[in-house]
Amino acid sequence: MIDCLYFAWVRERIGAPRERVETSAATVMELVEELRGRDPRYGAAFADLSALRVAVDQELSGFDAPLAGVREVAFFPPMTGG
Amino acid sequence: MSVRVQSARFDAGAELNAFSAGLENAGAVVSFTGVVRDREAGGMVAMEIEHYPGMTERAIAGIVEEARRRWDLADALVIHRHGRLVPAEPIMMVATAARHRLAAFEAAEFLMDYLKSRAPFWKKEIGPRDAAWVAAKDGDEAALGRWAAREQ
């Protein structure tokens, strides 16, 4: 089980801030593909991966990051702090 | 070193005074305060700032740690708000203290550049009838490049 977190317009498109996902995906990219297949909302949120950032266990990562032992994956647009 | 992530409004002047009062052997104090401004189109009612609790604190602590590695800082302060803010309210502030001004200025700029695109905050501008997420600017990412180029 992995906790998936969504922020900003990713959250709005998916319609939830977080959810627990039962998955055997080996990488973030595989998880994205799996979610895309589940519901069109994910297709809308993950349409352009170049516009998305991902954090694995609260560290910025790439879409090729492995998920073995990972508890939390977050998807969000480029950050706009400051 | 102090990092605070909070929804409550803060008084940048009082914070700067408190920061400065606790210093020893620092000849330079630099501070920056970010303030909610109106949209270019005008009519902004509020700014909503979303963040990623947990990662936010970790990311900022990591950025401050990196600044301390690069510059000999006597102290540093980062305050960043989240939640609903109205125009003219302070969003965030950084303060740095060092023996000499160059280190204090550079470290403050470094903190700002990294907070902008490496701390998990997202701003949404709320108008009277519409709302839109603020898009990151190409320049934000490019600003990090100048620090990478100087990495020893």
Short mmCIF file of C-alpha atoms in Angstrom, two decimals, chain A residues 80 82, chain B residues 35-37 39 44-50 82-87 91 122-126 134:
data_model
loop_
_atom_site.label_atom_id
_atom_site.label_comp_id
_atom_site.label_asym_id
_atom_site.label_seq_id
_atom_site.Cartn_x
_atom_site.Cartn_y
_atom_site.Cartn_z
CA THR A 80 5.57 28.56 -6.21
CA GLY A 82 8.57 32.62 -1.64
CA VAL B 35 4.15 40.58 0.45
CA VAL B 36 0.87 39.64 -1.25
CA ARG B 37 0.45 41.92 -4.26
CA ARG B 39 -2.88 40.49 -9.78
CA MET B 44 -7.50 40.20 -6.25
CA VAL B 45 -9.55 39.26 -3.21
CA ALA B 46 -7.16 36.81 -1.58
CA MET B 47 -4.22 34.53 -2.10
CA GLU B 48 -4.51 30.93 -0.94
CA ILE B 49 -1.27 29.12 -0.23
CA GLU B 50 -1.32 25.35 -0.09
CA HIS B 82 0.09 29.11 4.27
CA GLY B 83 -3.68 29.43 4.11
CA ARG B 84 -5.73 32.45 3.03
CA LEU B 85 -3.94 35.81 2.83
CA VAL B 86 -5.17 39.19 1.63
CA PRO B 87 -3.23 41.77 -0.42
CA ILE B 91 3.70 35.97 2.97
CA TRP B 122 1.51 26.53 -4.26
CA LYS B 123 -0.18 29.90 -4.61
CA LYS B 124 -3.68 30.47 -5.92
CA GLU B 125 -4.97 33.95 -6.74
CA ILE B 126 -8.63 34.40 -5.84
CA VAL B 134 0.10 30.87 -10.03
#
